XYZ file of C-alpha atoms in Angstrom:
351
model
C -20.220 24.646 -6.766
C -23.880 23.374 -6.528
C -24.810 20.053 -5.451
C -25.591 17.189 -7.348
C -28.527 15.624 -4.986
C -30.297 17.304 -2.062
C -28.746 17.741 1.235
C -25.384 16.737 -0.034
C -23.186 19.600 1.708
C -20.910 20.219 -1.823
C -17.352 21.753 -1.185
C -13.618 21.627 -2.182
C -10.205 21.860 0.051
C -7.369 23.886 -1.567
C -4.013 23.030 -0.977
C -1.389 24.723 -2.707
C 2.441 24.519 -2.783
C 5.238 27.166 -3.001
C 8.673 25.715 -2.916
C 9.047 23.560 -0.316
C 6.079 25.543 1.773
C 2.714 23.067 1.525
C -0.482 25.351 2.748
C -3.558 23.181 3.523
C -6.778 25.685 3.751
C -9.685 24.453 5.245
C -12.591 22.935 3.622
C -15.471 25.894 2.539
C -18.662 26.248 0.076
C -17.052 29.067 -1.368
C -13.372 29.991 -1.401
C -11.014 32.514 -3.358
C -7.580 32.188 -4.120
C -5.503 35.085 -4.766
C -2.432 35.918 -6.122
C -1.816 32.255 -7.561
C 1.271 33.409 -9.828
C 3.600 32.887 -7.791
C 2.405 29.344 -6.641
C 3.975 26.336 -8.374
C 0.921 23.482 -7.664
C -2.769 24.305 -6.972
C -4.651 21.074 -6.032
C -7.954 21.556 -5.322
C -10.065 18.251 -3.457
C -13.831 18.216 -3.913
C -16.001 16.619 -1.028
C -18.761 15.652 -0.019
C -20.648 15.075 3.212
C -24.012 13.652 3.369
C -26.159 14.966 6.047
C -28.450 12.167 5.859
C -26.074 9.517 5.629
C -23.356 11.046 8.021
C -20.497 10.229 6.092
C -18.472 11.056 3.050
C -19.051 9.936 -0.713
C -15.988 9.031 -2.840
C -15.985 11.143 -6.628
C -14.226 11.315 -8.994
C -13.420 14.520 -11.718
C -12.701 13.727 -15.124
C -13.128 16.550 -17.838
C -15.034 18.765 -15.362
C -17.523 15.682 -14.933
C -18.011 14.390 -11.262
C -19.129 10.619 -10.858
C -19.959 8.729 -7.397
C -18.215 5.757 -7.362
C -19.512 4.205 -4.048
C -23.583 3.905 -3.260
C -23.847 2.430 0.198
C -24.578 2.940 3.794
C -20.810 1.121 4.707
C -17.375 2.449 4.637
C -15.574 2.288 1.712
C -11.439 2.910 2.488
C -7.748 2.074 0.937
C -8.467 3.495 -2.568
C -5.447 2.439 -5.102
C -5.116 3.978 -7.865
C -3.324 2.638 -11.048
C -3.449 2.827 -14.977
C -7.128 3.544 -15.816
C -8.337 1.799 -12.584
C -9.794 2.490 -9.046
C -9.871 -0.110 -6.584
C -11.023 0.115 -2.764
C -11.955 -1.945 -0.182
C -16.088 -2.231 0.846
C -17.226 -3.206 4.462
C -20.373 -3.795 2.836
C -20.469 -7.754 3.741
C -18.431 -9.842 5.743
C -15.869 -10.883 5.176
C -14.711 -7.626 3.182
C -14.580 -7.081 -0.298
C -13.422 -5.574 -3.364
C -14.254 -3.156 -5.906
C -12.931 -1.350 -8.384
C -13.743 0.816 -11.869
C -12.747 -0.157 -14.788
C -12.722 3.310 -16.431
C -16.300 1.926 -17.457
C -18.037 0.058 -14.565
C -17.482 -0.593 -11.238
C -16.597 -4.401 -10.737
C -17.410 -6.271 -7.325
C -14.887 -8.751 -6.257
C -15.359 -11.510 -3.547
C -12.246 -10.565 -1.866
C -10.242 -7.417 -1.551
C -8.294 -6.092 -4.676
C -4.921 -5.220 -5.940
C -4.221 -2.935 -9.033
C -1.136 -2.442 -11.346
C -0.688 -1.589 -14.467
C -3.050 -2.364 -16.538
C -4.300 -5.644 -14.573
C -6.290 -5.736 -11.223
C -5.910 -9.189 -9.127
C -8.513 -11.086 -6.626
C -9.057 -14.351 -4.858
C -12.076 -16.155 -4.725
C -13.789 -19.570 -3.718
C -13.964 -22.406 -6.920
C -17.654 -22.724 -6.400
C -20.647 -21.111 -4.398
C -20.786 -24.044 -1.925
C -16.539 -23.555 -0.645
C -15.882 -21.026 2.117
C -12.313 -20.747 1.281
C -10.634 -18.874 -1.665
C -9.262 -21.644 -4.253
C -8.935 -19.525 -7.583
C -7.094 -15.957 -8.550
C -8.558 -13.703 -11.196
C -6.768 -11.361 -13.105
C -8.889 -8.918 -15.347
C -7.099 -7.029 -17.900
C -8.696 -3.376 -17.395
C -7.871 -2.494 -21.204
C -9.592 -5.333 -23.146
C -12.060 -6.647 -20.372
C -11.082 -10.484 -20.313
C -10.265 -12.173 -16.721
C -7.922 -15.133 -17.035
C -8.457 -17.192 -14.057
C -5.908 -19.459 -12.101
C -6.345 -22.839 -10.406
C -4.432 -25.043 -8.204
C -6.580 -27.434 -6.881
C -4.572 -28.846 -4.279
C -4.356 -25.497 -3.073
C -6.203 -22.550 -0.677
C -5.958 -19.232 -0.995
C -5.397 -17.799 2.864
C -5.047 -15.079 5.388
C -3.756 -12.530 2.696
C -4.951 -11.150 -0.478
C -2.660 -11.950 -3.670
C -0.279 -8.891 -4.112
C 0.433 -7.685 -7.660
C 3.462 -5.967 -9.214
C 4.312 -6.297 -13.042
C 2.095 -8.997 -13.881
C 3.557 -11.170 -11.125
C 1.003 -12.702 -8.343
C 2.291 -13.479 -4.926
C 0.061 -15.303 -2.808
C 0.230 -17.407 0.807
C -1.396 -21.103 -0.121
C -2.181 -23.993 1.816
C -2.727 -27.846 1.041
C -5.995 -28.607 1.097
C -4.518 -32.480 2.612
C -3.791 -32.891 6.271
C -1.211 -31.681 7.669
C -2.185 -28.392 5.845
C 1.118 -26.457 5.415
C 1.236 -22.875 4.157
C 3.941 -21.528 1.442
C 4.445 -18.532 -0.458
C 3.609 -18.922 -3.965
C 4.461 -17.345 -7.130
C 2.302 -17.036 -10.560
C 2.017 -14.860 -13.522
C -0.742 -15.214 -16.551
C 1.134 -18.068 -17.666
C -0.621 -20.118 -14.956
C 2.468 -21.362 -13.617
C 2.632 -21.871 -10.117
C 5.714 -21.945 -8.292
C 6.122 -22.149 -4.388
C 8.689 -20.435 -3.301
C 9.359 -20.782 0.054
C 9.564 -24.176 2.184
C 6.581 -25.670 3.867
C 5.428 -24.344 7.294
C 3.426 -26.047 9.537
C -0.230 -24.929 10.415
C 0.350 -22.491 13.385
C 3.705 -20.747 11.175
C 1.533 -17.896 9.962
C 3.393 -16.022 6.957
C 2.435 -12.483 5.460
C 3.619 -10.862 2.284
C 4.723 -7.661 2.288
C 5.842 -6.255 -0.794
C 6.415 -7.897 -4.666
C 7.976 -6.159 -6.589
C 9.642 -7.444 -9.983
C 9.413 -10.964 -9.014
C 11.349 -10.355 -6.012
C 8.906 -10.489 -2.428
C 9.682 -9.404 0.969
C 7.814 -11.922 3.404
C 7.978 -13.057 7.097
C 6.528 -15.704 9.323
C 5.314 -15.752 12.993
C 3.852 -18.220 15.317
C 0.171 -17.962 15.785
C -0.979 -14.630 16.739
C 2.812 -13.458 17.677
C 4.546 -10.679 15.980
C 6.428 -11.352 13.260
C 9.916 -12.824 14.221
C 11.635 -13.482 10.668
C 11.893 -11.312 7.541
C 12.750 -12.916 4.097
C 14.081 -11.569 0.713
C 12.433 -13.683 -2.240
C 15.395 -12.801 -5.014
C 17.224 -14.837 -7.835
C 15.461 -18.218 -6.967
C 16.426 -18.143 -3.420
C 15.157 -16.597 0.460
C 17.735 -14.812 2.276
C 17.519 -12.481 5.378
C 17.688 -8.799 4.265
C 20.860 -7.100 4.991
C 19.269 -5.330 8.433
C 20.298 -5.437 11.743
C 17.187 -7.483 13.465
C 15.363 -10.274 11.714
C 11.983 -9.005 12.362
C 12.363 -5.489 10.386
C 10.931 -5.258 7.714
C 12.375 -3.328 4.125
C 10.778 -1.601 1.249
C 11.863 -3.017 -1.699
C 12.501 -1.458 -5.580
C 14.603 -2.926 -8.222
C 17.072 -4.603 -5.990
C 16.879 -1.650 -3.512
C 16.020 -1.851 0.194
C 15.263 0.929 2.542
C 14.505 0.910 6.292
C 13.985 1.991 10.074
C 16.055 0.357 12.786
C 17.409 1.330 15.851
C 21.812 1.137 15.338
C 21.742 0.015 19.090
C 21.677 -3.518 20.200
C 17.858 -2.637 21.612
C 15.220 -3.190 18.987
C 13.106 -0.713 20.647
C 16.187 2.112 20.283
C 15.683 5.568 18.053
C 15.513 4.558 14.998
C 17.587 5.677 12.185
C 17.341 5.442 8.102
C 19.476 2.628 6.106
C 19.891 1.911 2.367
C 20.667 -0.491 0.951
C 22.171 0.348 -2.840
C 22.163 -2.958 -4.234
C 26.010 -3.995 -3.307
C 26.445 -1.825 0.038
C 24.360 -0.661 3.107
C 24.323 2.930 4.287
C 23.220 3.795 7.039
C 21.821 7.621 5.747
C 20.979 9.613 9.640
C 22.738 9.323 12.705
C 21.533 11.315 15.334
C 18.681 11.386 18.380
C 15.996 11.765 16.107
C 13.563 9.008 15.485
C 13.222 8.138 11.776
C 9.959 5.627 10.429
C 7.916 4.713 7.641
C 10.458 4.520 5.068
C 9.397 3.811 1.208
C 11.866 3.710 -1.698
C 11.371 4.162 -5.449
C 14.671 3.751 -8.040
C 16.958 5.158 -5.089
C 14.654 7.741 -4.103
C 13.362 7.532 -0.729
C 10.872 9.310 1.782
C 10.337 8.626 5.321
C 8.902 10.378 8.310
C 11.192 12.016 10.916
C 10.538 12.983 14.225
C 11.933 17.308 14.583
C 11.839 19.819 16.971
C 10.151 22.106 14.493
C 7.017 24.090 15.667
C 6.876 21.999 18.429
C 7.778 18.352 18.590
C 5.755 16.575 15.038
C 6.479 13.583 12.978
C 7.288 15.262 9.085
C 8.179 14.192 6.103
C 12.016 13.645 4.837
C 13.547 12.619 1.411
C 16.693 11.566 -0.323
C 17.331 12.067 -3.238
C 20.039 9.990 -3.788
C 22.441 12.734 -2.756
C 21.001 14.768 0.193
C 18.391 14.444 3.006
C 15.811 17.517 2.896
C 12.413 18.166 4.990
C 9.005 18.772 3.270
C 8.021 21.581 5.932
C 6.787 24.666 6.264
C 9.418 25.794 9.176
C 6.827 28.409 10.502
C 3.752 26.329 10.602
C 5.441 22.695 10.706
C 2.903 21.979 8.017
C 2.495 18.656 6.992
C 2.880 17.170 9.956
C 2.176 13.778 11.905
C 2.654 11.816 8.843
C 2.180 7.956 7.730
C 1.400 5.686 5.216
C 4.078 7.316 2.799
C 4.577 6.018 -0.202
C 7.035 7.574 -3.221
C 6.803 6.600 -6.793
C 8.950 8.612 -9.955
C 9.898 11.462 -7.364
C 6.550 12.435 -5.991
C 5.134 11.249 -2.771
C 1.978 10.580 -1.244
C 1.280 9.966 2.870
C -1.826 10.390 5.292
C -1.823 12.997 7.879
């Protein structure tokens, strides 16, 4: 590979995958691969470090064409990825922001941005003078238009609006005194429906998840940890079947899946529990620490603490019949994993 601009360091990573066996090499300038018959996935990740700059530049290949997305001195992070869209989040200004590309053009947003779909989602303030976020824009990434929605009685706070399926969930708060915050629910219909009751000023709420017009929220006072969890489904909040208020489930089509200790302690090992959509499972039962749980149409992957090449965090799935580890039992290759996340059977994490 050659460069595109001077002193821009240009290499790739090769990862490749065998079975269950996941080899990582190291990044290189040049690299060889050989035999690759018997492999069944070759991924190959191009970077970029910028010996000027003294950081990394996001690209991205399309048709054996390379193009920079991101042209600043800042960090750029959280890349989402959806139909014909990129969105990340830019520490470029304060507070931080949003961008994304179109497939076209990259897009600056005043706040940080959610894509799905076809639609990407943002909140910003009704007019140069206002501080606070009072409007949500939703820009249709096939045809270009941004429909924009506005309560005015309303601010847009603490949270970004979360998008799943053309549904918006956002916190808002009452511009009046005594200011109380609710979780709200919109589409492109402009409708805006609160869902929740009215908290007062220091109940702080976060969204966690939408997902089909259901939402997984909690609330906490002031700066304290969150202390109750909330399942947004069929018009009404009710506590998620898990043992302690404060955990908090992944949610898909009517599906929960989570990490709780099976002890009366909170801070106990933690084991794996589904929830099927009538019953609760509880899917491990041992010593071992399991976290980090994400579920797709019954499918779900998790990390779990083994004993294997030393003792690592690595990454489990059910299929909806057994448990099996993504490991290389030699190596213990991936390990220390996070941020998992599973969608149609395939899985992505950090590590």
């Amino acid at each position: 590979f050659t460069p595109l601009t001077a002193g821009v360091y240009f290499g790739v990573q090769v990862v490749t995958k065998k079975g269950n066996i996941v080899t990582s090499y190291s990044l290189a300038n040049n690299f060889s691969l050989s035999p690759t018959k018997d492999l069944d996935e070759i991924v190959i990740i191009i970077m970029n470090y910028d010996k000027n700059e003294g950081s990394y530049r996001l690209r991205v290949q399309t048709d054996s064409k390379l193009a920079q997305l991101s042209f600043n001195n800042y960090d750029d992070s959280q890349p989402i990825i959806s139909d014909g869209g990129v969105g990340w989040i830019t520490h470029e200004n304060y507070p931080v922001q949003g961008r994304f590309f179109n497939g076209k053009k990259i897009i600056s947003t005043y706040s940080p941005v959610d894509i799905h779909g076809t639609q990407a989602v943002w909140a910003e303030p009704r007019n140069s003078s206002s501080t606070f976020n009072g409007l949500i824009k939703i820009y249709d990434l096939k045809n270009g238009k941004t429909i924009v929605i506005d309560s005015p009685n309303l601010e847009i706070v603490d949270e970004f609006p979360l998008l799943n399926n053309g549904k918006i969930a956002f916190i808002g708060t009452d511009i009046t005194f005594p200011r109380y915050n609710a979780i709200y629910l919109t589409d492109t219909s402009k409708t805006i429906k609160r869902i929740s009751n009215y908290f007062q000023p220091e109940i702080w709420l976060k969204i966690f998840q939408i997902n089909n017009g259901q939402i997984i929220w909690g609330r906490h006072f002031y700066l304290d940890d969150i202390d109750t969890v909330f399942w947004y489904k069929d018009s009404l909040n009710i506590v998620p079947p898990t043992k302690f208020r404060k955990t908090v489930p992944r949610l898909s089509n009517g599906q929960l899946a989570w990490c709780e200790s099976k002890t009366t302690s909170p801070d106990g090992s933690k084991e794996l529990f589904f929830y099927d959509g009538t019953n609760t499972r509880m899917l491990t039962d041992d010593n071992i620490s399991d976290n980090n749980a994400d579920i797709h149409n019954g499918k779900i992957a998790w990390a779990r603490d083994t004993i294997i090449a030393g003792k690592n965090r690595h990454l489990a799935i059910y299929d909806g019949t057994k448990i099996r580890l993504i490991v290389d039992t030699t190596t213990g290759l991936p390990k220390d994993v996070y941020n998992i996340k599973i969608h149609s059977g395939k899985i992505a994490f950090s590590t």
